C-alpha cells in the first residue's frame, strides 16, 4: 500500500511520525521547536508550538511550489509620439492588474513571508493564448478595456503587455512559522488548537485546504486561501460562535465539529465549495449529562468524542445531509483524546498509560470498529539498542517453580523488561508477572497486543428507486414478452499490583506505554526534564491521523516489538544450560499433550453436529464507480456462500477492482441487501444492489454483465442467496406487501413483527423486497392471499400462488402455477407544425418553438427513430400509425389546431 504518516507529539513537545509501512517512530528533523498539538494531512502538517505560534510543515516533492506574479504595462497612441506612457485621465493605470482597476508597479511586489524566494527577475510574456506575439510582447486593441490581438491594426489606439515573475516556496521539510503581518490588533490572544481538512469538498479546486484554529479566548479563526501554491494562506478571519470554543476538528469533506466550555458540541452547517467557512452552527448535547464533551474528532462521515470522565463515544447517523447525526453510543475504554484518519480509521491516547491505541475492525459497514490495540513501535534511535533480558518471562511463565528459580539470576540482571513480552492470561502467569514487578522495579503489563472487548455496533439503512414513465403522442402499440421483468468478545485481563514497583527509583513511567489495558493503572508524575532511556517508549500527548491512510487488507508492523530485540534474546540464550532447555521442552510438551487430551481426545467419539461448508461462484462483470472518475470498471466478482454453525446459509458478495495499480475490494453481506433491481439501459445489461445505508446515500452498487443471459443468471443467484440469508422461501404469504415499479416489475416484501411494533417501528428503507415474475401496471391484495393486477392493456390478472418465474428458475421457482403473461402498451409521440405565409403549415418552426417531433409536453424530442421500447423485454408489434381518437377530435389527417404552442 502507498506510504502515509501518523503524526504524534510526546509530553516533551517532540514531534514523531510513524509510516504505515514502517515499524519505528521517526523524530521530526527540526528538533529545536517544542509543540503542543499538530494536525496533519497527506501533503503537510500544521502545529501549535509551545510559544503559541502556528507553524506548517510542507513535504518536499519533485515539483516545486511556485507562484506566478503578473502585472500589465499599458500604453496609448497619440499623434505626436506614437505609443507612450501618457494616458488619458479616464484610462487605467500605467501599471495595473488584468482588469486595470488595481495599481501594480513592478517594485510594489514583495515576498509574502521569509519562506519564499524569487526565482528570477521580471520578464515580458511574449505569448497570448499560447501563440507567440511580436518581439516586445505587445497586444493591441481599440480602447481599454477590449479584446486584445497580437496584430497591430490601423485603429489600434491602446496596447498592453504582461510582465511575469515567479516566486518559489523554499521552506519544505522544515517547520515554517506562519507570519501575521497586519493582524496584531486582530489576534490579541494566542492559539490553543488547530485542525486542517476540507480538501475533498465536492468540486473543490485541487489542493485547497480548510485550516481552522481556536484561540485561548475561545474564538474560532479560519485561514484564508490555503492551497497548493500558497501553503501558508493569506489572513485569519474570525468566525462567530454561540459560545467559547475549547477544541475544533475538521474532516476531509464538509464535516466540522467543535467543543464548547460548557461541554456541548457545535456543528458547522452549509460548508461547500463556494462557502468553505459554512453558514451556521447547530448545537449537539453531550452524551452524558454529568460530564460534558472534552474532545471531538471527525472523519469522512463519522464523529468520535471523549467526555470529561475519559469515556469514548461514537456518533451514529452522521453524513453530509445530516452532519449532526442522531445519537451517541458508548465505546469500551478510556482515552485522553481520539483522532480519525482518511478512511475513518481511529487512534487514541490512553488516559493512564499515555500509549497510542489503534481501533481495529473499522470498515465501511462497521464504522465503530471492534477493539483497541496498542501500538508498540519503537523509536528510530532504538534500532541499535538491545532488548532486555526479562524477555525470558515470556517463556518462564510456562514453567514450574524449580525452573523459575534456576533462571532468577538471569532475570534479575536487567532492570527494564521489553515491550514485546507476551504472557498467557493464566493465573500462574499473573502471579509470576506480579513478582517480577515487585522484585525488579519497572515491568510492562503482559499481552502488549491484547485487545479490548468488542463494541457491538451495526446499523445500515436503504431504499429502492425507479424512474417515472413517459407518455407520448402519435400512437404505437408494443408487446411485452412473458414476465421477465457481532457478539461481544469476552477477553481476560491481567491486573498488576504496582504498589511495590513504585517504591523503586529505577521505575520508569514509560514502561507502561505499550500496555493494551485501559483500566486504571495509577497516576504518573512525570518530570519535565526527564528523558527516555534506551528501552523506554515515549509518553504521548497528542496524535493526528488526518494524513494517515490505513489499507484494511495490508498488515501493519505497529503491533509487534521491533526486530532489534532479537539480538538480546539470542545473546541471553548463551547463558542457558542444555539441561534447562531440555527441562523446558519436556514441560512444554507435557502441557501441550494435556491440553490436547482435555480439549480434543475426550470428545472424538461425538458425531459432528453440523457440517460447515463454503461454496463460491466467481465471474467477470463491470462495476459503476460512484466517485471520480465516474465510469464503468472491469471487476472480478465472487459470491461466497457458507453454512453457519446453526445450519443456515449466509452469503457475501466480493467485488475486486484495481485502483492506482493496487488490488482492492468492496464487499456486501447479502443479509443486508434490501432489493436487487434491474437497471434498464440501452448500452448495458446492468442491475443494482441496495442496502439501507446505500439507499440513504443514493449510491447503490451497480453491476453490468456482458450478455442478458449472464445478467439473469446473476440476478437469479443473488435473489436466491438473499432469500436464504433472510430465511425466506416458497410463495408469498397472505400478509405479504406487494408493489409495482414504474417499469412494471413486481416485488413482494414479507412483513416482520417489528414493522408496526409500537415504540420500535422498522424504517421502510430496511424492508427486504424480492422480485416475482410478471409485468403489471397496478396491483391489489388482501389478507386472505387474493392478489389481482391490471396490465397496461387493461387486462386483469390473478396471482396463482406460484413463485419465481421470469429469470428466477430452478430450485428458487415453483414447478407449477407458472404461466405465460403478455402485455401491450401504446406509445405516443407528437408531430408539430407551424403555419407561415409562404408555404403554409411546415416543419419549420420558430427558434422558440417546441421540437417538431416531441412528447405531449413538447419539452423532449421524440422521433420515430430514437423512440425505443421501454426495456429489452418489450418488442414492437406494429409500425407507427396516426391516432384519430385523441381528446377534442382531429381532422381527416389526424391534425389538431391551436393559436400557439402550448394551448
GROMACS .gro file of C-alpha atoms in nm, residues 325-557:
model
  233
  325UNK     CA    1  -2.601   1.270   1.347
  326UNK     CA    2  -2.874   1.102   1.550
  327UNK     CA    3  -2.745   0.951   1.877
  328UNK     CA    4  -2.439   0.865   2.087
  329UNK     CA    5  -2.305   0.514   2.154
  330UNK     CA    6  -2.055   0.449   2.432
  331UNK     CA    7  -1.739   0.258   2.339
  332UNK     CA    8  -1.516   0.045   2.559
  333UNK     CA    9  -1.203   0.213   2.701
  334UNK     CA   10  -1.091   0.544   2.847
  335UNK     CA   11  -0.889   0.791   2.640
  336UNK     CA   12  -0.725   1.130   2.666
  337UNK     CA   13  -0.812   1.208   2.305
  338UNK     CA   14  -0.904   1.042   1.974
  339UNK     CA   15  -0.828   1.123   1.612
  340UNK     CA   16  -0.991   0.999   1.290
  341UNK     CA   17  -0.795   0.921   0.972
  342UNK     CA   18  -0.860   0.936   0.600
  343UNK     CA   19  -1.082   0.627   0.571
  344UNK     CA   20  -1.244   0.669   0.914
  345UNK     CA   21  -0.969   0.477   1.096
  346UNK     CA   22  -0.934   0.583   1.460
  347UNK     CA   23  -0.644   0.631   1.700
  348UNK     CA   24  -0.648   0.733   2.065
  349UNK     CA   25  -0.417   0.804   2.360
  350UNK     CA   26  -0.485   0.603   2.675
  351UNK     CA   27  -0.554   0.822   2.977
  352UNK     CA   28  -0.348   0.608   3.217
  353UNK     CA   29  -0.052   0.476   3.019
  354UNK     CA   30  -0.024   0.755   2.757
  355UNK     CA   31   0.014   0.488   2.485
  356UNK     CA   32  -0.131   0.528   2.137
  357UNK     CA   33  -0.407   0.282   2.051
  358UNK     CA   34  -0.540   0.189   1.706
  359UNK     CA   35  -0.906   0.099   1.658
  360UNK     CA   36  -0.923  -0.238   1.483
  361UNK     CA   37  -1.215  -0.361   1.275
  362UNK     CA   38  -1.322  -0.023   1.131
  363UNK     CA   39  -1.479  -0.093   0.791
  364UNK     CA   40  -1.737   0.089   0.574
  365UNK     CA   41  -2.006  -0.141   0.718
  366UNK     CA   42  -1.871  -0.130   1.077
  367UNK     CA   43  -1.768   0.232   1.129
  368UNK     CA   44  -1.732   0.195   1.505
  369UNK     CA   45  -1.477  -0.085   1.482
  370UNK     CA   46  -1.434  -0.368   1.728
  371UNK     CA   47  -1.142  -0.327   1.968
  372UNK     CA   48  -0.847  -0.108   2.070
  373UNK     CA   49  -0.494  -0.233   2.013
  374UNK     CA   50  -0.178  -0.069   2.145
  375UNK     CA   51   0.094   0.046   1.903
  376UNK     CA   52   0.425  -0.087   2.035
  377UNK     CA   53   0.659   0.053   1.769
  378UNK     CA   54   0.998   0.169   1.893
  379UNK     CA   55   1.183   0.488   1.808
  380UNK     CA   56   1.427   0.520   1.520
  381UNK     CA   57   1.706   0.585   1.771
  382UNK     CA   58   1.638   0.248   1.934
  383UNK     CA   59   1.748   0.039   1.637
  384UNK     CA   60   2.100  -0.002   1.776
  385UNK     CA   61   1.987  -0.071   2.131
  386UNK     CA   62   1.944  -0.426   2.251
  387UNK     CA   63   1.642  -0.554   2.436
  388UNK     CA   64   1.614  -0.656   2.797
  389UNK     CA   65   1.683  -0.998   2.936
  390UNK     CA   66   1.346  -1.012   3.101
  391UNK     CA   67   1.201  -1.123   2.770
  392UNK     CA   68   1.264  -1.466   2.918
  393UNK     CA   69   0.946  -1.403   3.116
  394UNK     CA   70   0.753  -1.494   2.806
  395UNK     CA   71   0.892  -1.844   2.831
  396UNK     CA   72   0.929  -1.865   3.207
  397UNK     CA   73   0.558  -1.825   3.272
  398UNK     CA   74   0.503  -2.174   3.139
  399UNK     CA   75   0.742  -2.346   3.374
  400UNK     CA   76   0.746  -2.481   3.727
  401UNK     CA   77   0.884  -2.306   4.030
  402UNK     CA   78   1.206  -2.509   4.012
  403UNK     CA   79   1.289  -2.386   3.664
  404UNK     CA   80   1.189  -2.031   3.759
  405UNK     CA   81   1.436  -2.039   4.044
  406UNK     CA   82   1.710  -2.157   3.808
  407UNK     CA   83   1.657  -1.857   3.582
  408UNK     CA   84   1.601  -1.597   3.851
  409UNK     CA   85   1.963  -1.490   3.840
  410UNK     CA   86   1.938  -1.417   3.469
  411UNK     CA   87   1.609  -1.229   3.510
  412UNK     CA   88   1.737  -1.007   3.791
  413UNK     CA   89   2.033  -0.895   3.582
  414UNK     CA   90   1.829  -0.644   3.386
  415UNK     CA   91   1.601  -0.374   3.518
  416UNK     CA   92   1.385  -0.296   3.218
  417UNK     CA   93   1.167  -0.561   3.051
  418UNK     CA   94   1.095  -0.516   2.682
  419UNK     CA   95   0.762  -0.411   2.543
  420UNK     CA   96   0.709  -0.729   2.343
  421UNK     CA   97   0.678  -0.956   2.650
  422UNK     CA   98   0.376  -1.176   2.593
  423UNK     CA   99   0.230  -1.393   2.868
  424UNK     CA  100  -0.072  -1.620   2.866
  425UNK     CA  101  -0.362  -1.498   3.071
  426UNK     CA  102  -0.348  -1.784   3.322
  427UNK     CA  103  -0.343  -1.734   3.699
  428UNK     CA  104   0.012  -1.866   3.717
  429UNK     CA  105   0.142  -1.611   3.467
  430UNK     CA  106  -0.031  -1.326   3.650
  431UNK     CA  107   0.136  -1.425   3.975
  432UNK     CA  108   0.476  -1.453   3.811
  433UNK     CA  109   0.447  -1.115   3.646
  434UNK     CA  110   0.347  -0.955   3.975
  435UNK     CA  111   0.654  -1.099   4.140
  436UNK     CA  112   0.878  -0.967   3.864
  437UNK     CA  113   0.733  -0.620   3.901
  438UNK     CA  114   0.782  -0.620   4.275
  439UNK     CA  115   1.136  -0.750   4.262
  440UNK     CA  116   1.280  -0.568   3.965
  441UNK     CA  117   1.117  -0.230   3.952
  442UNK     CA  118   0.977  -0.145   3.608
  443UNK     CA  119   0.762  -0.401   3.437
  444UNK     CA  120   0.540  -0.394   3.132
  445UNK     CA  121   0.191  -0.530   3.152
  446UNK     CA  122   0.162  -0.863   2.976
  447UNK     CA  123  -0.004  -0.906   2.639
  448UNK     CA  124   0.120  -0.586   2.473
  449UNK     CA  125  -0.101  -0.655   2.176
  450UNK     CA  126  -0.402  -0.753   2.386
  451UNK     CA  127  -0.735  -0.629   2.263
  452UNK     CA  128  -1.020  -0.467   2.446
  453UNK     CA  129  -1.368  -0.619   2.434
  454UNK     CA  130  -1.556  -0.582   2.111
  455UNK     CA  131  -1.805  -0.298   2.084
  456UNK     CA  132  -2.113  -0.440   1.917
  457UNK     CA  133  -2.247  -0.178   1.679
  458UNK     CA  134  -2.403  -0.230   1.343
  459UNK     CA  135  -2.670  -0.031   1.161
  460UNK     CA  136  -2.745   0.037   0.799
  461UNK     CA  137  -3.031   0.181   0.601
  462UNK     CA  138  -3.166   0.163   0.240
  463UNK     CA  139  -3.433   0.219  -0.031
  464UNK     CA  140  -3.532   0.122  -0.384
  465UNK     CA  141  -3.589   0.377  -0.659
  466UNK     CA  142  -3.725   0.379  -1.013
  467UNK     CA  143  -3.761   0.642  -1.284
  468UNK     CA  144  -4.104   0.775  -1.385
  469UNK     CA  145  -4.259   0.661  -1.709
  470UNK     CA  146  -4.305   0.893  -2.011
  471UNK     CA  147  -4.623   0.938  -2.219
  472UNK     CA  148  -4.604   1.037  -2.584
  473UNK     CA  149  -4.837   1.107  -2.875
  474UNK     CA  150  -4.870   0.955  -3.230
  475UNK     CA  151  -4.997   0.607  -3.144
  476UNK     CA  152  -4.788   0.287  -3.149
  477UNK     CA  153  -4.858  -0.046  -2.982
  478UNK     CA  154  -4.588  -0.271  -2.842
  479UNK     CA  155  -4.589  -0.618  -2.692
  480UNK     CA  156  -4.402  -0.730  -2.382
  481UNK     CA  157  -4.288  -1.093  -2.368
  482UNK     CA  158  -4.379  -1.309  -2.061
  483UNK     CA  159  -4.273  -1.178  -1.726
  484UNK     CA  160  -3.902  -1.135  -1.743
  485UNK     CA  161  -3.935  -0.834  -1.593
  486UNK     CA  162  -2.124  -0.943   1.629
  487UNK     CA  163  -2.149  -1.058   1.969
  488UNK     CA  164  -1.917  -0.904   2.226
  489UNK     CA  165  -1.582  -1.075   2.274
  490UNK     CA  166  -1.502  -1.163   2.635
  491UNK     CA  167  -1.127  -1.119   2.689
  492UNK     CA  168  -0.934  -1.186   3.003
  493UNK     CA  169  -0.748  -0.902   3.168
  494UNK     CA  170  -0.427  -0.912   3.376
  495UNK     CA  171  -0.421  -0.695   3.685
  496UNK     CA  172  -0.080  -0.577   3.812
  497UNK     CA  173  -0.006  -0.457   4.163
  498UNK     CA  174   0.219  -0.155   4.124
  499UNK     CA  175   0.249  -0.054   4.488
  500UNK     CA  176   0.585  -0.222   4.542
  501UNK     CA  177   0.713  -0.128   4.197
  502UNK     CA  178   0.656   0.242   4.259
  503UNK     CA  179   0.891   0.239   4.560
  504UNK     CA  180   1.198   0.177   4.347
  505UNK     CA  181   1.362   0.485   4.194
  506UNK     CA  182   1.450   0.293   3.875
  507UNK     CA  183   1.083   0.264   3.781
  508UNK     CA  184   1.005   0.447   3.457
  509UNK     CA  185   0.652   0.551   3.374
  510UNK     CA  186   0.719   0.480   3.009
  511UNK     CA  187   0.744   0.110   3.086
  512UNK     CA  188   0.364   0.107   3.071
  513UNK     CA  189   0.340   0.276   2.734
  514UNK     CA  190   0.282  -0.046   2.548
  515UNK     CA  191   0.012  -0.198   2.761
  516UNK     CA  192  -0.318  -0.253   2.590
  517UNK     CA  193  -0.525  -0.233   2.906
  518UNK     CA  194  -0.716   0.087   2.952
  519UNK     CA  195  -0.802   0.010   3.315
  520UNK     CA  196  -0.674   0.240   3.584
  521UNK     CA  197  -0.303   0.183   3.646
  522UNK     CA  198  -0.243   0.477   3.875
  523UNK     CA  199  -0.138   0.839   3.836
  524UNK     CA  200   0.201   0.917   3.682
  525UNK     CA  201   0.410   1.213   3.791
  526UNK     CA  202   0.644   1.295   3.505
  527UNK     CA  203   0.932   1.536   3.550
  528UNK     CA  204   0.960   1.773   3.257
  529UNK     CA  205   1.334   1.739   3.236
  530UNK     CA  206   1.326   1.356   3.235
  531UNK     CA  207   1.432   1.194   2.907
  532UNK     CA  208   1.363   0.845   2.783
  533UNK     CA  209   1.608   0.562   2.831
  534UNK     CA  210   1.722   0.330   2.556
  535UNK     CA  211   1.439   0.080   2.600
  536UNK     CA  212   1.169   0.323   2.711
  537UNK     CA  213   0.880   0.433   2.496
  538UNK     CA  214   0.752   0.790   2.470
  539UNK     CA  215   0.454   0.910   2.667
  540UNK     CA  216   0.226   1.068   2.412
  541UNK     CA  217   0.037   1.397   2.448
  542UNK     CA  218  -0.122   1.431   2.102
  543UNK     CA  219  -0.176   1.223   1.788
  544UNK     CA  220  -0.306   1.318   1.443
  545UNK     CA  221  -0.422   1.067   1.182
  546UNK     CA  222  -0.561   1.313   0.927
  547UNK     CA  223  -0.287   1.224   0.678
  548UNK     CA  224  -0.272   0.850   0.755
  549UNK     CA  225  -0.439   0.610   0.512
  550UNK     CA  226  -0.457   0.256   0.651
  551UNK     CA  227  -0.529  -0.015   0.396
  552UNK     CA  228  -0.766  -0.265   0.554
  553UNK     CA  229  -0.609  -0.552   0.361
  554UNK     CA  230  -0.241  -0.482   0.426
  555UNK     CA  231  -0.084  -0.583   0.758
  556UNK     CA  232   0.071  -0.316   0.980
  557UNK     CA  233   0.400  -0.361   1.162
   0.00000   0.00000   0.00000
